[in-house]
PDB file of C-alpha atoms in Angstrom:
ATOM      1  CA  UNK A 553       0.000   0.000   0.000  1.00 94.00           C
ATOM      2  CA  UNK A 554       2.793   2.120   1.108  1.00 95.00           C
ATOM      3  CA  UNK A 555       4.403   2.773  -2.625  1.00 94.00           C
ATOM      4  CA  UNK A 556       0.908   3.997  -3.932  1.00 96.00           C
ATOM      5  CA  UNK A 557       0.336   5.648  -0.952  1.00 96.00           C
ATOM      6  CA  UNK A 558       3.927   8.113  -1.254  1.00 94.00           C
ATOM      7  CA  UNK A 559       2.783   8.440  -5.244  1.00 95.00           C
ATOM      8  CA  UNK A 560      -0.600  10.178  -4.312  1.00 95.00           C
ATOM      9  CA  UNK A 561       0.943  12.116  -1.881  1.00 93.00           C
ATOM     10  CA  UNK A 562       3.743  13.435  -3.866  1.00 93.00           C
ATOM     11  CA  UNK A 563       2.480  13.559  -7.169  1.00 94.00           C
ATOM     12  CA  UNK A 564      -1.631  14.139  -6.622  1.00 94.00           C
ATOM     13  CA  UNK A 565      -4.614  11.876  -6.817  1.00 94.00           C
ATOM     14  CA  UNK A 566      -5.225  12.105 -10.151  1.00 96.00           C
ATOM     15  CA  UNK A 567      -1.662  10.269 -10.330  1.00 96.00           C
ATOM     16  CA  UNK A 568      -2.194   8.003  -7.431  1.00 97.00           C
ATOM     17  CA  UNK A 569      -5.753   7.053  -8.560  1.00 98.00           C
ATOM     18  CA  UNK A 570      -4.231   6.358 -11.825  1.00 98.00           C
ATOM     19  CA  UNK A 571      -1.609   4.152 -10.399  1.00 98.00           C
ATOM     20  CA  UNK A 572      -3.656   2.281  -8.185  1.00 98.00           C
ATOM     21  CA  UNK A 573      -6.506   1.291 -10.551  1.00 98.00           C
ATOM     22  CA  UNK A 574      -3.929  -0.327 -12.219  1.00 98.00           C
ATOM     23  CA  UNK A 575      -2.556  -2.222  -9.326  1.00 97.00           C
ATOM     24  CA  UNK A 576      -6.201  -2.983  -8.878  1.00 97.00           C
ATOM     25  CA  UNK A 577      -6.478  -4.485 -12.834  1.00 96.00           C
ATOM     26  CA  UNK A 578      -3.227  -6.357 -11.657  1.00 96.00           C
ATOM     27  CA  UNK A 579      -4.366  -7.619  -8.445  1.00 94.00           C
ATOM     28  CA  UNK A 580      -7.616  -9.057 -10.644  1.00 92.00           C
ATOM     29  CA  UNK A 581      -6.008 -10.469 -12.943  1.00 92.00           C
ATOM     30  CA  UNK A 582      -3.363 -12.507 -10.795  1.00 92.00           C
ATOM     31  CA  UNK A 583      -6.359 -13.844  -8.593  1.00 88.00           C
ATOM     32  CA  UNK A 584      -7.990 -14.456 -12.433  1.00 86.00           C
ATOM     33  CA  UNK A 585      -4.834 -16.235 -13.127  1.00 89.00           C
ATOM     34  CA  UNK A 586      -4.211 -18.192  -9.925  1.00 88.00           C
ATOM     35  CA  UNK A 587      -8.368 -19.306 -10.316  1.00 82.00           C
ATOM     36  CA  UNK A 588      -8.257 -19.332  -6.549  1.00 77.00           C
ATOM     37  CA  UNK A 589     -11.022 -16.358  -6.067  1.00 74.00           C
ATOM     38  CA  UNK A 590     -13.505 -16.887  -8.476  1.00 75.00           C
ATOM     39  CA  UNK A 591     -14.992 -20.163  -8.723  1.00 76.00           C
ATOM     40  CA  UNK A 592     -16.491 -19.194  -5.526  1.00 77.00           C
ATOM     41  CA  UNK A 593     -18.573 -16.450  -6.792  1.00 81.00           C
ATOM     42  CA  UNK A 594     -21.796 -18.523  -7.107  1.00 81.00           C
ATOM     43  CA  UNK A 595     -23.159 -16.034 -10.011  1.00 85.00           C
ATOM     44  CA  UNK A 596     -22.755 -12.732 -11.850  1.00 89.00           C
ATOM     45  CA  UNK A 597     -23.907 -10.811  -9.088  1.00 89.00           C
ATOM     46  CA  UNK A 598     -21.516 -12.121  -6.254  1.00 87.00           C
ATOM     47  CA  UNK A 599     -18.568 -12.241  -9.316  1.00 87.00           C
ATOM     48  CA  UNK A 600     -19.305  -8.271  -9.752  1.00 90.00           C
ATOM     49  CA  UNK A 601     -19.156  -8.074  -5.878  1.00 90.00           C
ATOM     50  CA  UNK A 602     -16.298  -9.104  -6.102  1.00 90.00           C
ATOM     51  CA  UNK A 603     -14.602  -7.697  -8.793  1.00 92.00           C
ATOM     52  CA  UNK A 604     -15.544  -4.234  -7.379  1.00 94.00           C
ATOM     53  CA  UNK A 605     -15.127  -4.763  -3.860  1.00 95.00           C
ATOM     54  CA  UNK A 606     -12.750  -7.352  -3.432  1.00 94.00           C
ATOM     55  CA  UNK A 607     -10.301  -5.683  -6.056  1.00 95.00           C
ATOM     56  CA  UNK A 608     -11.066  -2.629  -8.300  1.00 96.00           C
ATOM     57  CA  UNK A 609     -12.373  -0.013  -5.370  1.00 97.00           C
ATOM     58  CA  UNK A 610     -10.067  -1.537  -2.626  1.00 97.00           C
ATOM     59  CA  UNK A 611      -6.894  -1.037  -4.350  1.00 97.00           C
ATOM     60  CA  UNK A 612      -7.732   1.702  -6.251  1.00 98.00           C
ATOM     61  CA  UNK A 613      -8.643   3.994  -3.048  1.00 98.00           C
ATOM     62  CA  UNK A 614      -5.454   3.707  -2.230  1.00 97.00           C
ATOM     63  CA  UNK A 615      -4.576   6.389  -4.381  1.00 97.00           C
ATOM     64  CA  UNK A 616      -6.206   8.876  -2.726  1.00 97.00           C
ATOM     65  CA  UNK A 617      -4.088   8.694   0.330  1.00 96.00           C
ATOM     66  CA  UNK A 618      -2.831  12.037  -0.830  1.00 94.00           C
ATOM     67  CA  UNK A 619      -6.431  14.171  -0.335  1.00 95.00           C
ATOM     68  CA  UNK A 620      -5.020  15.584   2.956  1.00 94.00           C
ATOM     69  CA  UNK A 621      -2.128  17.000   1.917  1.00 92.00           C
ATOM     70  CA  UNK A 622      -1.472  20.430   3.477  1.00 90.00           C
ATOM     71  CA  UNK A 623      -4.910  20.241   5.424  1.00 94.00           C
ATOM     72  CA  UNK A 624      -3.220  19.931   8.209  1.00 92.00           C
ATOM     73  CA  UNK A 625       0.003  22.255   9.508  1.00 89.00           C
ATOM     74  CA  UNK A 626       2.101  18.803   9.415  1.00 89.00           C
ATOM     75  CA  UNK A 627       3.136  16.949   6.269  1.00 86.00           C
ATOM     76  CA  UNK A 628       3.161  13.591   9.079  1.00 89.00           C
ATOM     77  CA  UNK A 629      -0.135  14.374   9.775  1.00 93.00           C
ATOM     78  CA  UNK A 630      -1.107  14.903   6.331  1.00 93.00           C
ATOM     79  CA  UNK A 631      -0.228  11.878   5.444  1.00 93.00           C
ATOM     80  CA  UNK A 632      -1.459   9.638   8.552  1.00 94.00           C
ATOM     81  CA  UNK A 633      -4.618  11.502   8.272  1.00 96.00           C
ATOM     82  CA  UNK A 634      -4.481  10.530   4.337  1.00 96.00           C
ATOM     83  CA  UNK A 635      -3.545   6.471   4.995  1.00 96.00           C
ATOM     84  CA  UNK A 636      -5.602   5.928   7.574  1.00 97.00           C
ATOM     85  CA  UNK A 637      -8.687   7.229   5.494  1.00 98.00           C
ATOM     86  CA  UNK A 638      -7.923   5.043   2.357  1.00 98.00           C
ATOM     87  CA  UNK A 639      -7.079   2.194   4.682  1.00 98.00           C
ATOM     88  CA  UNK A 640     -10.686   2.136   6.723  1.00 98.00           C
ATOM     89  CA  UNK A 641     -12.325   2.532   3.419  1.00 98.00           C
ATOM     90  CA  UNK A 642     -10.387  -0.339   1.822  1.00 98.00           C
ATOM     91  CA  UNK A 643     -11.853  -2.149   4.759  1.00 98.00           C
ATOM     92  CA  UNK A 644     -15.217  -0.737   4.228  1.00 98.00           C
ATOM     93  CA  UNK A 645     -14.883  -2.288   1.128  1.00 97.00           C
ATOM     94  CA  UNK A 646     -13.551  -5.959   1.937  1.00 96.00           C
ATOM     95  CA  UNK A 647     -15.940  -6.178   4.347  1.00 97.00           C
ATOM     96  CA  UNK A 648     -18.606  -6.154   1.756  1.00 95.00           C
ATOM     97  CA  UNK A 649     -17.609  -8.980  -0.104  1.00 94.00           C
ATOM     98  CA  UNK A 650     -16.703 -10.740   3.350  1.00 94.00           C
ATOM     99  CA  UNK A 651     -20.531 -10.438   3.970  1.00 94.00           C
ATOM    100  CA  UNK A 652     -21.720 -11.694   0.412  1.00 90.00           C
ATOM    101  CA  UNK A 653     -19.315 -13.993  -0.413  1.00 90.00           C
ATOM    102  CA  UNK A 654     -16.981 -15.165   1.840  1.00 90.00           C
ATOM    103  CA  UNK A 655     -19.609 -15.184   5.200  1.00 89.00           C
ATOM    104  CA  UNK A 656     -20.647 -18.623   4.242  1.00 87.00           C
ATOM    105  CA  UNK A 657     -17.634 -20.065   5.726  1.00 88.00           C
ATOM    106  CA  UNK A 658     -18.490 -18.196   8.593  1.00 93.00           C
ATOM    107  CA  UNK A 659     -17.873 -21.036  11.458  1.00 94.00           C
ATOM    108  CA  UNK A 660     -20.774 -22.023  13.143  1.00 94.00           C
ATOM    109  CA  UNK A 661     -22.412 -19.352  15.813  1.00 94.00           C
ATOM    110  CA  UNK A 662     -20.555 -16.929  14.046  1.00 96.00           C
ATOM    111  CA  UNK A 663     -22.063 -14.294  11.824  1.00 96.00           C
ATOM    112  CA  UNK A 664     -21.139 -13.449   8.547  1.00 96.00           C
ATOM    113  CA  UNK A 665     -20.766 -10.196   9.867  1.00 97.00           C
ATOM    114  CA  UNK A 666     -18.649 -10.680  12.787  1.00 97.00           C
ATOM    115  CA  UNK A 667     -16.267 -13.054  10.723  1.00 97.00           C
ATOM    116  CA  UNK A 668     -16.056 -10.609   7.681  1.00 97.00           C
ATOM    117  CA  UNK A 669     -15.126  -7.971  10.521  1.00 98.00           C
ATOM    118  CA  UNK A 670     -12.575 -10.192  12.354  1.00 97.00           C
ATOM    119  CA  UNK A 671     -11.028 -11.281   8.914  1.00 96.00           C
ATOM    120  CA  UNK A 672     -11.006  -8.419   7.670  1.00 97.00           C
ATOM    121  CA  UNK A 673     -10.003  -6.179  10.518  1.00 97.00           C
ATOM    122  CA  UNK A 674      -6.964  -8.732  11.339  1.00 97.00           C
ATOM    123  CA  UNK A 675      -5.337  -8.656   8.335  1.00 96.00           C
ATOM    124  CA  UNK A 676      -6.234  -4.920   7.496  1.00 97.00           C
ATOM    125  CA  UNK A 677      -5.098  -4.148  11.420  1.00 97.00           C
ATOM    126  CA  UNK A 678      -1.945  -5.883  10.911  1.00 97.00           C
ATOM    127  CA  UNK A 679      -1.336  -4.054   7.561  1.00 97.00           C
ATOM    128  CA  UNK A 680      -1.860  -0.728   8.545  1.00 97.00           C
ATOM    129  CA  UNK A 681       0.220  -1.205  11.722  1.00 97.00           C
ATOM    130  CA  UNK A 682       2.987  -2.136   9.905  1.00 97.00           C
ATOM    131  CA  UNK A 683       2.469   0.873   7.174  1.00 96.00           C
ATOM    132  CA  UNK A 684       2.739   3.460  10.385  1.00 95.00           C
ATOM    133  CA  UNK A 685       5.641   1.541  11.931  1.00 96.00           C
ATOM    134  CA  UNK A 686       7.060   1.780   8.582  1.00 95.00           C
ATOM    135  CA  UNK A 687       5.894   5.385   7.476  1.00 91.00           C
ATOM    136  CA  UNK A 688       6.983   7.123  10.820  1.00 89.00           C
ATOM    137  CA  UNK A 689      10.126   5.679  10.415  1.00 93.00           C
ATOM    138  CA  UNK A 690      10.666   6.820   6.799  1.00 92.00           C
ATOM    139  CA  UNK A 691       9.770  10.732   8.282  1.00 88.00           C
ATOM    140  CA  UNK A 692      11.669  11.150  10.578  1.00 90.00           C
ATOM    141  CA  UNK A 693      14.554  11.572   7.417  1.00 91.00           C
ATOM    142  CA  UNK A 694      14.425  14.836   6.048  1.00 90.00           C
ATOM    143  CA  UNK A 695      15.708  13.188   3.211  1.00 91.00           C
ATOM    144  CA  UNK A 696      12.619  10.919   2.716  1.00 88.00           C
ATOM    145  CA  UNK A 697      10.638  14.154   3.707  1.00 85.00           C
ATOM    146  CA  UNK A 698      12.232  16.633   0.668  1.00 86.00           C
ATOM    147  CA  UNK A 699      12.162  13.222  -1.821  1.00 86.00           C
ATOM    148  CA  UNK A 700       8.085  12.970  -1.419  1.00 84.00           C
ATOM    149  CA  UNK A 701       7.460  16.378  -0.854  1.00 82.00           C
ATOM    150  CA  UNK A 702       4.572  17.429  -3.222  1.00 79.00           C
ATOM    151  CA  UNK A 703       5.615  18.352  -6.878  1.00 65.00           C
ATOM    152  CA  UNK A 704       2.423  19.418  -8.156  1.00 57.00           C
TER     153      UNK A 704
END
């Protein structure tokens, strides 16, 4: 996430949505590839589902990580603020299909809701904990800081 992430914020949205819808055509097509993902979608409605949720909105919101930039009177912040808005809507978004698809392996006494949350929040959680381990680290170099400053 991180990569797409720094191109939004240097470089704008328009650049960062750009690159991330095509991460999100890549991501697609190697789950297209694999056949791992799809031969559970039981028909064109849950394949759509997960098409758009599972891939093309998930990965391509990633690129907007950069919407915050100088809202705030701290670049850090900026860009906290900006990640951890893309990454609760790329959860938003999983958790969708974890509801319509993936809910039916839901163990028993467990709702599809709850286990699309716990899925989804685990691996999400675990992400974005490492992406602010790894971005507060990067920022505290004023080197990092003047290489992703904004050039737009």
């Amino acid at each position: 996430m991180l990569p797409i992430m720094l191109i939004s914020f240097k470089w704008g949205n328009r650049a960062g949505l750009a690159t991330a819808f095509l991460y999100s055509i890549t991501q697609a097509l190697q789950a297209l590839a694999e056949g791992n993902v799809f031969p559970y979608c039981e028909g064109i409605d849950t394949l759509i589902i997960c098409i758009v949720f599972d891939y093309i909105f998930p990965f391509t919101i990633l690129g907007l990580a950069g919407v915050f930039y100088g809202k705030f009177k701290n670049t850090n912040v900026d860009f906290a603020v900006g990640a951890s808005f893309v990454v609760f809507l790329r959860f938003c978004s999983h958790f969708i299909t974890g509801v319509y698809i993936w809910g039916q392996w839901a163990p028993d006494g467990m709702g599809k809701y709850l286990y699309s949350f716990l899925y989804n929040g685990g691996f999400l959680g675990v992400d974005f904990a490492i992406l602010m381990v790894v971005l507060v680290l990067m920022l505290r170099s004023e080197e990092i800081k003047k290489l992703i400053e904004r050039r737009v």
